[in-house]
PDB file of C-alpha atoms in Angstrom:
ATOM      1  CA  MET A1465     -34.875  88.979  10.685  1.00  0.00           C
ATOM      2  CA  LEU A1466     -31.936  86.702  11.559  1.00  0.00           C
ATOM      3  CA  GLN A1467     -31.562  83.532   9.527  1.00  0.00           C
ATOM      4  CA  GLU A1468     -29.748  80.266  10.148  1.00  0.00           C
ATOM      5  CA  ASN A1469     -25.981  80.415   9.305  1.00  0.00           C
ATOM      6  CA  PHE A1470     -26.018  84.246   9.301  1.00  0.00           C
ATOM      7  CA  THR A1471     -22.773  85.506  10.882  1.00  0.00           C
ATOM      8  CA  PHE A1472     -22.268  88.917  12.482  1.00  0.00           C
ATOM      9  CA  THR A1473     -20.088  90.880  14.903  1.00  0.00           C
ATOM     10  CA  GLU A1474     -22.593  93.662  15.565  1.00  0.00           C
ATOM     11  CA  LEU A1475     -26.340  94.324  15.340  1.00  0.00           C
ATOM     12  CA  GLU A1476     -27.793  97.739  14.557  1.00  0.00           C
ATOM     13  CA  GLY A1477     -24.401  99.321  15.214  1.00  0.00           C
ATOM     14  CA  ILE A1478     -23.996  97.652  18.611  1.00  0.00           C
ATOM     15  CA  PRO A1479     -20.834  95.465  18.949  1.00  0.00           C
ATOM     16  CA  ILE A1480     -21.689  91.885  19.920  1.00  0.00           C
ATOM     17  CA  CYS A1481     -18.346  90.091  19.725  1.00  0.00           C
ATOM     18  CA  ASN A1482     -14.823  90.601  18.419  1.00  0.00           C
ATOM     19  CA  LYS A1483     -11.687  88.513  18.094  1.00  0.00           C
ATOM     20  CA  TYR A1484      -9.860  88.388  21.412  1.00  0.00           C
ATOM     21  CA  MET A1485      -6.324  89.810  21.434  1.00  0.00           C
ATOM     22  CA  THR A1486      -3.995  90.039  24.422  1.00  0.00           C
ATOM     23  CA  GLN A1487      -2.532  93.387  25.448  1.00  0.00           C
ATOM     24  CA  ALA A1488       0.852  92.038  24.291  1.00  0.00           C
ATOM     25  CA  THR A1489      -0.549  91.519  20.773  1.00  0.00           C
ATOM     26  CA  ILE A1490      -2.041  95.023  20.715  1.00  0.00           C
ATOM     27  CA  ARG A1491       1.297  96.517  21.831  1.00  0.00           C
ATOM     28  CA  ALA A1492       3.153  94.529  19.151  1.00  0.00           C
ATOM     29  CA  MET A1493       0.767  95.818  16.466  1.00  0.00           C
ATOM     30  CA  LYS A1494       1.405  99.416  17.566  1.00  0.00           C
ATOM     31  CA  GLN A1495       5.175  98.881  17.667  1.00  0.00           C
ATOM     32  CA  GLN A1496       5.057  97.307  14.205  1.00  0.00           C
ATOM     33  CA  ALA A1497       3.349 100.426  12.840  1.00  0.00           C
ATOM     34  CA  LYS A1498       6.105 102.617  14.308  1.00  0.00           C
ATOM     35  CA  ARG A1499       9.093 100.487  13.251  1.00  0.00           C
ATOM     36  CA  VAL A1500       8.172  99.676   9.671  1.00  0.00           C
ATOM     37  CA  PRO A1501       8.272 102.451   7.018  1.00  0.00           C
ATOM     38  CA  LYS A1502       4.733 103.360   5.930  1.00  0.00           C
ATOM     39  CA  PHE A1503       4.771 102.639   2.225  1.00  0.00           C
ATOM     40  CA  THR A1504       2.418 100.692   0.027  1.00  0.00           C
ATOM     41  CA  ALA A1505       1.049 100.441  -3.504  1.00  0.00           C
ATOM     42  CA  ALA A1506      -2.588 100.152  -4.535  1.00  0.00           C
ATOM     43  CA  MET A1507      -1.896  97.063  -6.655  1.00  0.00           C
ATOM     44  CA  PHE A1508      -0.073  95.275  -3.804  1.00  0.00           C
ATOM     45  CA  ARG A1509      -3.129  94.023  -1.992  1.00  0.00           C
ATOM     46  CA  GLU A1510      -3.338  92.267   1.350  1.00  0.00           C
ATOM     47  CA  HIS A1511      -4.719  88.751   1.270  1.00  0.00           C
ATOM     48  CA  SER A1512      -8.306  88.537   2.456  1.00  0.00           C
ATOM     49  CA  GLU A1513      -9.202  86.976   5.789  1.00  0.00           C
ATOM     50  CA  THR A1514      -9.672  83.204   5.673  1.00  0.00           C
ATOM     51  CA  ASP A1515     -13.066  82.232   7.100  1.00  0.00           C
ATOM     52  CA  GLN A1516     -13.626  79.098   9.142  1.00  0.00           C
ATOM     53  CA  LEU A1517     -15.218  76.218   7.274  1.00  0.00           C
ATOM     54  CA  LYS A1518     -17.872  75.716   9.946  1.00  0.00           C
ATOM     55  CA  TYR A1519     -19.270  79.164   9.105  1.00  0.00           C
ATOM     56  CA  GLY A1520     -19.058  78.799   5.330  1.00  0.00           C
ATOM     57  CA  LEU A1521     -19.803  75.116   4.757  1.00  0.00           C
ATOM     58  CA  TYR A1522     -23.265  75.712   3.337  1.00  0.00           C
ATOM     59  CA  ASN A1523     -21.981  78.361   0.958  1.00  0.00           C
ATOM     60  CA  ILE A1524     -20.353  75.522  -0.992  1.00  0.00           C
ATOM     61  CA  LYS A1525     -22.674  74.426  -3.792  1.00  0.00           C
ATOM     62  CA  LYS A1526     -23.074  71.261  -5.782  1.00  0.00           C
ATOM     63  CA  GLY A1527     -20.747  71.333  -8.787  1.00  0.00           C
ATOM     64  CA  ASP A1528     -18.030  73.439  -7.077  1.00  0.00           C
ATOM     65  CA  LEU A1529     -14.452  72.225  -7.451  1.00  0.00           C
ATOM     66  CA  ILE A1530     -12.884  71.367  -4.073  1.00  0.00           C
ATOM     67  CA  THR A1531      -9.152  71.262  -3.334  1.00  0.00           C
ATOM     68  CA  ILE A1532      -7.991  70.429   0.211  1.00  0.00           C
ATOM     69  CA  THR A1533      -4.461  71.380   1.234  1.00  0.00           C
ATOM     70  CA  GLU A1534      -2.430  71.312   4.428  1.00  0.00           C
ATOM     71  CA  LYS A1535      -2.457  74.567   6.420  1.00  0.00           C
ATOM     72  CA  VAL A1536       1.123  75.545   7.251  1.00  0.00           C
ATOM     73  CA  HIS A1537       1.941  77.099  10.634  1.00  0.00           C
ATOM     74  CA  GLY A1538       4.254  79.912   9.535  1.00  0.00           C
ATOM     75  CA  THR A1539       4.359  83.649   8.971  1.00  0.00           C
ATOM     76  CA  SER A1540       2.435  85.187   6.083  1.00  0.00           C
ATOM     77  CA  GLN A1541       4.311  86.799   3.209  1.00  0.00           C
ATOM     78  CA  ARG A1542       3.549  88.162  -0.264  1.00  0.00           C
ATOM     79  CA  THR A1543       5.649  89.146  -3.256  1.00  0.00           C
ATOM     80  CA  GLY A1544       4.270  90.962  -6.297  1.00  0.00           C
ATOM     81  CA  LYS A1545       5.338  92.966  -9.314  1.00  0.00           C
ATOM     82  CA  VAL A1546       3.222  96.097  -9.139  1.00  0.00           C
ATOM     83  CA  LEU A1547       3.061  99.670 -10.340  1.00  0.00           C
ATOM     84  CA  VAL A1548       4.634 101.909  -7.690  1.00  0.00           C
ATOM     85  CA  ASP A1549       4.448 105.661  -7.175  1.00  0.00           C
ATOM     86  CA  ARG A1550       8.077 106.128  -6.144  1.00  0.00           C
ATOM     87  CA  SER A1551       7.490 109.729  -5.106  1.00  0.00           C
ATOM     88  CA  MET A1552       5.687 108.458  -1.997  1.00  0.00           C
ATOM     89  CA  ARG A1553       9.076 107.466  -0.607  1.00  0.00           C
ATOM     90  CA  HIS A1554      10.154 111.127  -0.550  1.00  0.00           C
ATOM     91  CA  SER A1555       9.098 114.304   1.227  1.00  0.00           C
ATOM     92  CA  TRP A1556       6.159 116.443   0.161  1.00  0.00           C
ATOM     93  CA  LEU A1557       8.523 119.198  -1.062  1.00  0.00           C
ATOM     94  CA  TRP A1558      10.480 116.701  -3.164  1.00  0.00           C
ATOM     95  CA  ARG A1559       7.261 115.409  -4.734  1.00  0.00           C
ATOM     96  CA  GLN A1560       6.143 118.925  -5.644  1.00  0.00           C
ATOM     97  CA  LEU A1561       9.508 119.714  -7.224  1.00  0.00           C
ATOM     98  CA  ARG A1562       9.349 116.523  -9.304  1.00  0.00           C
ATOM     99  CA  ARG A1563       5.870 117.442 -10.522  1.00  0.00           C
ATOM    100  CA  VAL A1564       7.006 120.974 -11.516  1.00  0.00           C
ATOM    101  CA  LEU A1565       9.901 119.449 -13.478  1.00  0.00           C
ATOM    102  CA  GLY A1566       7.505 117.016 -15.171  1.00  0.00           C
ATOM    103  CA  LYS A1567       9.301 113.962 -13.829  1.00  0.00           C
ATOM    104  CA  LYS A1568       7.409 110.660 -13.824  1.00  0.00           C
ATOM    105  CA  ASP A1569       7.776 108.654 -10.671  1.00  0.00           C
ATOM    106  CA  LYS A1570       5.628 105.614 -11.470  1.00  0.00           C
ATOM    107  CA  GLY A1571       7.239 102.343 -12.421  1.00  0.00           C
ATOM    108  CA  TRP A1572       7.007  98.566 -12.045  1.00  0.00           C
ATOM    109  CA  GLU A1573       8.726  97.138  -8.986  1.00  0.00           C
ATOM    110  CA  THR A1574       8.781  93.808  -7.174  1.00  0.00           C
ATOM    111  CA  LEU A1575       7.587  94.365  -3.608  1.00  0.00           C
ATOM    112  CA  THR A1576       7.607  91.972  -0.680  1.00  0.00           C
ATOM    113  CA  GLY A1577       5.525  92.337   2.436  1.00  0.00           C
ATOM    114  CA  THR A1578       4.149  90.621   5.487  1.00  0.00           C
ATOM    115  CA  ARG A1579       0.430  90.207   5.909  1.00  0.00           C
ATOM    116  CA  ARG A1580      -0.121  93.937   6.541  1.00  0.00           C
ATOM    117  CA  THR A1581       3.119  95.801   5.742  1.00  0.00           C
ATOM    118  CA  VAL A1582       5.605  96.329   2.919  1.00  0.00           C
ATOM    119  CA  LEU A1583       9.260  95.507   3.596  1.00  0.00           C
ATOM    120  CA  ASP A1584      11.995  97.899   2.589  1.00  0.00           C
ATOM    121  CA  PRO A1585      14.971  95.784   1.423  1.00  0.00           C
ATOM    122  CA  LYS A1586      17.341  98.696   2.104  1.00  0.00           C
ATOM    123  CA  PHE A1587      16.713  98.436   5.847  1.00  0.00           C
ATOM    124  CA  LYS A1588      16.086  94.675   6.078  1.00  0.00           C
ATOM    125  CA  LYS A1589      13.902  95.282   9.117  1.00  0.00           C
ATOM    126  CA  ASP A1590      10.936  93.232  10.258  1.00  0.00           C
ATOM    127  CA  GLY A1591       8.474  94.648  12.754  1.00  0.00           C
ATOM    128  CA  TYR A1592       8.270  91.564  14.977  1.00  0.00           C
ATOM    129  CA  TYR A1593      11.469  89.594  14.372  1.00  0.00           C
ATOM    130  CA  GLY A1594      13.668  92.655  13.899  1.00  0.00           C
ATOM    131  CA  ASP A1595      15.695  91.118  11.077  1.00  0.00           C
ATOM    132  CA  ALA A1596      13.929  90.463   7.769  1.00  0.00           C
ATOM    133  CA  SER A1597      16.852  88.583   6.206  1.00  0.00           C
ATOM    134  CA  PHE A1598      15.019  85.269   6.409  1.00  0.00           C
ATOM    135  CA  ARG A1599      12.065  86.778   4.539  1.00  0.00           C
ATOM    136  CA  LEU A1600      14.284  88.239   1.830  1.00  0.00           C
ATOM    137  CA  SER A1601      16.097  84.908   1.411  1.00  0.00           C
ATOM    138  CA  ILE A1602      12.772  83.581   0.098  1.00  0.00           C
ATOM    139  CA  SER A1603      11.457  86.617  -1.775  1.00  0.00           C
ATOM    140  CA  ASP A1604      14.742  87.229  -3.613  1.00  0.00           C
ATOM    141  CA  ARG A1605      14.115  83.955  -5.478  1.00  0.00           C
ATOM    142  CA  ILE A1606      10.624  84.965  -6.595  1.00  0.00           C
ATOM    143  CA  GLN A1607      10.220  86.710  -9.948  1.00  0.00           C
ATOM    144  CA  PRO A1608       6.525  87.490 -10.515  1.00  0.00           C
ATOM    145  CA  GLN A1609       5.260  88.890 -13.786  1.00  0.00           C
ATOM    146  CA  LYS A1610       3.594  92.304 -14.034  1.00  0.00           C
ATOM    147  CA  GLY A1611       0.404  92.402 -11.977  1.00  0.00           C
ATOM    148  CA  GLU A1612       1.065  89.055 -10.300  1.00  0.00           C
ATOM    149  CA  THR A1613       1.157  88.719  -6.502  1.00  0.00           C
ATOM    150  CA  ILE A1614       2.206  85.452  -4.866  1.00  0.00           C
ATOM    151  CA  TYR A1615       0.997  84.711  -1.326  1.00  0.00           C
ATOM    152  CA  TYR A1616       2.822  82.163   0.806  1.00  0.00           C
ATOM    153  CA  GLU A1617       3.696  81.001   4.291  1.00  0.00           C
ATOM    154  CA  VAL A1618       7.328  81.028   5.437  1.00  0.00           C
ATOM    155  CA  ALA A1619       8.064  78.225   7.910  1.00  0.00           C
ATOM    156  CA  GLY A1620      11.116  77.040   9.795  1.00  0.00           C
ATOM    157  CA  TYR A1621      13.734  79.281  11.377  1.00  0.00           C
ATOM    158  CA  VAL A1622      14.559  83.002  11.521  1.00  0.00           C
ATOM    159  CA  ASN A1623      18.148  82.119  12.467  1.00  0.00           C
ATOM    160  CA  PRO A1624      19.878  79.092  14.078  1.00  0.00           C
ATOM    161  CA  SER A1625      18.587  80.025  17.542  1.00  0.00           C
ATOM    162  CA  LEU A1626      15.094  81.378  16.753  1.00  0.00           C
ATOM    163  CA  MET A1627      12.100  79.670  15.185  1.00  0.00           C
ATOM    164  CA  ILE A1628       9.553  81.525  13.063  1.00  0.00           C
ATOM    165  CA  MET A1629       6.700  80.065  15.101  1.00  0.00           C
ATOM    166  CA  PRO A1630       7.549  79.268  18.740  1.00  0.00           C
ATOM    167  CA  PRO A1631       7.238  75.627  19.858  1.00  0.00           C
ATOM    168  CA  HIS A1632       4.158  74.591  21.782  1.00  0.00           C
ATOM    169  CA  SER A1633       4.497  73.026  25.206  1.00  0.00           C
ATOM    170  CA  VAL A1634       2.700  69.675  25.020  1.00  0.00           C
ATOM    171  CA  ASN A1635       0.369  68.987  27.960  1.00  0.00           C
ATOM    172  CA  LEU A1636      -1.664  66.153  26.421  1.00  0.00           C
ATOM    173  CA  PRO A1637      -0.297  62.753  27.574  1.00  0.00           C
ATOM    174  CA  ASP A1638      -1.000  60.831  24.358  1.00  0.00           C
ATOM    175  CA  VAL A1639       0.373  63.637  22.202  1.00  0.00           C
ATOM    176  CA  LYS A1640       3.446  64.028  24.427  1.00  0.00           C
ATOM    177  CA  LYS A1641       4.157  60.308  24.148  1.00  0.00           C
ATOM    178  CA  LYS A1642       4.232  60.557  20.351  1.00  0.00           C
ATOM    179  CA  TYR A1643       5.843  63.965  19.788  1.00  0.00           C
ATOM    180  CA  GLY A1644       7.735  64.788  22.983  1.00  0.00           C
ATOM    181  CA  GLU A1645       7.676  67.693  25.442  1.00  0.00           C
ATOM    182  CA  TYR A1646       7.503  70.355  22.729  1.00  0.00           C
ATOM    183  CA  MET A1647       5.826  70.582  19.328  1.00  0.00           C
ATOM    184  CA  VAL A1648       8.493  72.077  17.067  1.00  0.00           C
ATOM    185  CA  TYR A1649       7.088  73.334  13.746  1.00  0.00           C
ATOM    186  CA  LYS A1650      10.180  73.026  11.555  1.00  0.00           C
ATOM    187  CA  TYR A1651       8.591  71.692   8.340  1.00  0.00           C
ATOM    188  CA  GLY A1652      11.642  69.748   7.255  1.00  0.00           C
ATOM    189  CA  THR A1653      14.132  72.569   7.787  1.00  0.00           C
ATOM    190  CA  ASP A1654      17.400  72.556   9.720  1.00  0.00           C
ATOM    191  CA  PRO A1655      18.245  75.309  12.264  1.00  0.00           C
ATOM    192  CA  GLY A1656      18.792  78.581  10.439  1.00  0.00           C
ATOM    193  CA  GLN A1657      16.787  77.524   7.380  1.00  0.00           C
ATOM    194  CA  CYS A1658      13.296  78.423   6.209  1.00  0.00           C
ATOM    195  CA  ARG A1659      11.117  77.551   3.231  1.00  0.00           C
ATOM    196  CA  GLU A1660       8.045  78.850   1.428  1.00  0.00           C
ATOM    197  CA  PHE A1661       4.654  77.251   0.816  1.00  0.00           C
ATOM    198  CA  VAL A1662       2.548  79.051  -1.801  1.00  0.00           C
ATOM    199  CA  TYR A1663      -1.225  79.007  -1.254  1.00  0.00           C
ATOM    200  CA  CYS A1664      -2.583  81.736  -3.552  1.00  0.00           C
ATOM    201  CA  ILE A1665      -1.709  83.832  -6.597  1.00  0.00           C
ATOM    202  CA  THR A1666      -3.624  86.862  -7.869  1.00  0.00           C
ATOM    203  CA  MET A1667      -3.452  89.037 -10.980  1.00  0.00           C
ATOM    204  CA  THR A1668      -4.192  92.738 -10.437  1.00  0.00           C
ATOM    205  CA  ASN A1669      -4.517  95.413 -13.109  1.00  0.00           C
ATOM    206  CA  GLU A1670      -3.512  99.081 -12.899  1.00  0.00           C
ATOM    207  CA  ASP A1671      -7.006  99.974 -11.643  1.00  0.00           C
ATOM    208  CA  SER A1672      -6.400  97.624  -8.678  1.00  0.00           C
ATOM    209  CA  TYR A1673      -8.996  95.134  -9.907  1.00  0.00           C
ATOM    210  CA  SER A1674      -7.761  91.771  -8.632  1.00  0.00           C
ATOM    211  CA  VAL A1675      -8.567  88.213  -9.729  1.00  0.00           C
ATOM    212  CA  THR A1676      -7.636  85.102  -7.747  1.00  0.00           C
ATOM    213  CA  MET A1677      -6.109  82.537 -10.059  1.00  0.00           C
ATOM    214  CA  PRO A1678      -7.279  78.879 -10.117  1.00  0.00           C
ATOM    215  CA  TRP A1679      -5.304  76.173  -8.336  1.00  0.00           C
ATOM    216  CA  THR A1680      -4.080  74.711 -11.624  1.00  0.00           C
ATOM    217  CA  TYR A1681      -2.417  78.066 -12.338  1.00  0.00           C
ATOM    218  CA  VAL A1682      -0.831  78.120  -8.872  1.00  0.00           C
ATOM    219  CA  MET A1683       0.637  74.655  -9.390  1.00  0.00           C
ATOM    220  CA  ALA A1684       1.943  75.534 -12.859  1.00  0.00           C
ATOM    221  CA  ARG A1685       3.526  78.809 -11.727  1.00  0.00           C
ATOM    222  CA  CYS A1686       5.167  77.172  -8.705  1.00  0.00           C
ATOM    223  CA  LYS A1687       6.733  74.600 -11.010  1.00  0.00           C
ATOM    224  CA  GLU A1688       7.859  77.328 -13.400  1.00  0.00           C
ATOM    225  CA  LEU A1689       9.357  79.509 -10.644  1.00  0.00           C
ATOM    226  CA  GLY A1690      10.829  76.662  -8.577  1.00  0.00           C
ATOM    227  CA  LEU A1691       8.534  77.343  -5.602  1.00  0.00           C
ATOM    228  CA  THR A1692       6.804  74.910  -3.243  1.00  0.00           C
ATOM    229  CA  PRO A1693       2.990  74.951  -3.110  1.00  0.00           C
ATOM    230  CA  VAL A1694       1.113  73.859  -0.007  1.00  0.00           C
ATOM    231  CA  PRO A1695       0.621  70.075  -0.319  1.00  0.00           C
ATOM    232  CA  MET A1696      -2.708  68.674  -1.466  1.00  0.00           C
ATOM    233  CA  LEU A1697      -4.175  66.087   0.911  1.00  0.00           C
ATOM    234  CA  CYS A1698      -6.383  64.456  -1.717  1.00  0.00           C
ATOM    235  CA  GLU A1699      -7.111  64.832  -5.407  1.00  0.00           C
ATOM    236  CA  PRO A1700      -9.379  67.801  -6.293  1.00  0.00           C
ATOM    237  CA  PHE A1701     -13.001  66.740  -6.765  1.00  0.00           C
ATOM    238  CA  ILE A1702     -16.415  68.056  -7.793  1.00  0.00           C
ATOM    239  CA  PHE A1703     -18.681  68.582  -4.793  1.00  0.00           C
ATOM    240  CA  ASP A1704     -21.773  66.377  -4.966  1.00  0.00           C
ATOM    241  CA  GLY A1705     -23.853  68.489  -2.580  1.00  0.00           C
ATOM    242  CA  ASP A1706     -23.443  66.258   0.496  1.00  0.00           C
ATOM    243  CA  HIS A1707     -22.295  68.731   3.157  1.00  0.00           C
ATOM    244  CA  ALA A1708     -22.166  66.132   5.936  1.00  0.00           C
ATOM    245  CA  ALA A1709     -19.843  63.911   3.899  1.00  0.00           C
ATOM    246  CA  LEU A1710     -17.646  66.889   2.993  1.00  0.00           C
ATOM    247  CA  ARG A1711     -17.412  67.893   6.640  1.00  0.00           C
ATOM    248  CA  GLU A1712     -16.455  64.340   7.615  1.00  0.00           C
ATOM    249  CA  LEU A1713     -13.745  64.204   4.937  1.00  0.00           C
ATOM    250  CA  VAL A1714     -12.298  67.549   5.995  1.00  0.00           C
ATOM    251  CA  ASP A1715     -12.271  66.554   9.672  1.00  0.00           C
ATOM    252  CA  THR A1716     -10.479  63.313   8.813  1.00  0.00           C
ATOM    253  CA  LEU A1717      -7.803  65.148   6.812  1.00  0.00           C
ATOM    254  CA  THR A1718      -7.392  67.837   9.461  1.00  0.00           C
ATOM    255  CA  GLU A1719      -5.897  65.662  12.204  1.00  0.00           C
ATOM    256  CA  GLY A1720      -2.602  63.789  12.266  1.00  0.00           C
ATOM    257  CA  PRO A1721       1.075  64.486  11.571  1.00  0.00           C
ATOM    258  CA  SER A1722       2.118  67.057   8.996  1.00  0.00           C
ATOM    259  CA  THR A1723       2.526  65.560   5.548  1.00  0.00           C
ATOM    260  CA  ILE A1724       5.583  67.808   5.174  1.00  0.00           C
ATOM    261  CA  ASP A1725       7.301  66.797   8.428  1.00  0.00           C
ATOM    262  CA  SER A1726       5.924  63.949  10.542  1.00  0.00           C
ATOM    263  CA  SER A1727       7.812  65.145  13.637  1.00  0.00           C
ATOM    264  CA  HIS A1728       4.954  67.568  14.364  1.00  0.00           C
ATOM    265  CA  ILE A1729       1.205  67.811  13.852  1.00  0.00           C
ATOM    266  CA  ARG A1730      -0.714  69.629  11.132  1.00  0.00           C
ATOM    267  CA  GLU A1731      -2.050  73.036  11.983  1.00  0.00           C
ATOM    268  CA  GLY A1732      -5.104  72.062   9.982  1.00  0.00           C
ATOM    269  CA  VAL A1733      -6.330  72.232   6.403  1.00  0.00           C
ATOM    270  CA  CYS A1734      -7.514  74.803   3.880  1.00  0.00           C
ATOM    271  CA  VAL A1735     -10.466  74.100   1.609  1.00  0.00           C
ATOM    272  CA  LEU A1736     -10.280  75.911  -1.723  1.00  0.00           C
ATOM    273  CA  VAL A1737     -13.658  76.268  -3.439  1.00  0.00           C
ATOM    274  CA  GLU A1738     -13.704  77.166  -7.146  1.00  0.00           C
ATOM    275  CA  SER A1739     -16.910  77.881  -9.011  1.00  0.00           C
ATOM    276  CA  ALA A1740     -18.063  79.265 -12.333  1.00  0.00           C
ATOM    277  CA  ASN A1741     -20.447  81.556 -10.433  1.00  0.00           C
ATOM    278  CA  HIS A1742     -18.135  83.284  -7.945  1.00  0.00           C
ATOM    279  CA  PRO A1743     -14.424  83.955  -7.289  1.00  0.00           C
ATOM    280  CA  PRO A1744     -12.350  81.225  -5.583  1.00  0.00           C
ATOM    281  CA  LYS A1745     -12.826  81.122  -1.829  1.00  0.00           C
ATOM    282  CA  ILE A1746     -10.609  79.560   0.858  1.00  0.00           C
ATOM    283  CA  TYR A1747     -11.913  78.195   4.167  1.00  0.00           C
ATOM    284  CA  LYS A1748      -9.785  76.933   7.051  1.00  0.00           C
ATOM    285  CA  ASN A1749     -10.319  74.090   9.494  1.00  0.00           C
ATOM    286  CA  LYS A1750      -7.841  73.848  12.361  1.00  0.00           C
ATOM    287  CA  SER A1751      -6.718  70.674  14.100  1.00  0.00           C
ATOM    288  CA  PHE A1752      -8.273  70.021  17.515  1.00  0.00           C
ATOM    289  CA  VAL A1753      -4.871  69.169  19.009  1.00  0.00           C
ATOM    290  CA  PHE A1754      -3.322  72.309  17.515  1.00  0.00           C
ATOM    291  CA  GLY A1755      -6.154  74.373  18.949  1.00  0.00           C
ATOM    292  CA  VAL A1756      -5.588  72.930  22.419  1.00  0.00           C
ATOM    293  CA  LEU A1757      -1.820  73.531  22.303  1.00  0.00           C
ATOM    294  CA  GLU A1758      -2.282  77.030  20.890  1.00  0.00           C
ATOM    295  CA  GLY A1759      -4.909  77.727  23.531  1.00  0.00           C
ATOM    296  CA  TYR A1760      -2.468  77.117  26.376  1.00  0.00           C
ATOM    297  CA  ILE A1761      -0.189  79.840  24.990  1.00  0.00           C
ATOM    298  CA  LYS A1762      -2.978  82.302  24.189  1.00  0.00           C
ATOM    299  CA  GLU A1763      -4.076  82.230  27.822  1.00  0.00           C
ATOM    300  CA  LYS A1764      -0.774  83.853  28.799  1.00  0.00           C
ATOM    301  CA  ALA A1765      -0.800  87.646  29.134  1.00  0.00           C
ATOM    302  CA  ASP A1766       2.506  87.990  27.234  1.00  0.00           C
ATOM    303  CA  TYR A1767       1.305  85.992  24.197  1.00  0.00           C
ATOM    304  CA  VAL A1768       1.721  87.797  20.859  1.00  0.00           C
ATOM    305  CA  ASP A1769      -0.394  86.707  17.877  1.00  0.00           C
ATOM    306  CA  LEU A1770       2.150  86.821  15.051  1.00  0.00           C
ATOM    307  CA  GLU A1771      -0.499  86.783  12.317  1.00  0.00           C
ATOM    308  CA  GLU A1772      -2.154  89.909  13.714  1.00  0.00           C
ATOM    309  CA  SER A1773       1.049  91.763  14.574  1.00  0.00           C
ATOM    310  CA  SER A1774       3.074  91.133  11.388  1.00  0.00           C
TER     311      SER A1774
END
């Protein structure tokens, strides 16, 4: 029996709906898998999908702690200090020889990856952009402790002539009057520069059990490590149970110029929900204007979704 607010992509094994991806995005995902060395570590976990607030609004309960931050339009990245089986970088024969000799190949390493892959600093290759130097310029400054993984967006430029996220052509008269012909998501950077915005930190043990740390921890660690957290749009507050009022507040904070760089709009907001009864959960709410501008590009057959392909 279906109930109100129940979400699904299939019923009784029959697909009902799936996220639309252009053929260009699918090709980019396949090329990424071929170009990037296949290496990972169990402790170096991908960040979970961020659900839309409209589907999870009523999962927020009275007494939950709410923190609303700006959603940054960049490329996802993660850096963590994790236990790595170094033998996986070598051939099967090499691994067998090491085992016969009683050599231990596990050790703690700091890894950096995109949303889905692990970067190899020796090659400095990125599946979509080709050159991962801009990513390493950020990750080289990050020194996590054992078991800690830091998740962040990288925004700005790949190099002086290439932006991380391509500008949007502006076809809305009122928006064009305020921002110009193109929406350029530079987040306060100059050409050739990029910067990080931390939105989550986890601690993972050697059994791969992972805990998402509270926002107070994120803020403290960013200050300690000299990193920039995503900006809060209001002071954290205890939810009083009024879902309509919460929705109205979120919608109000979603629209308008970026609080980081007023020369472009916000992509939207993220709503962090912390509770004593369940792990922290993040919901997203995208700007209407951003959705319209992004929609124009997604209608093109050659559009590549960078979040899916990186």
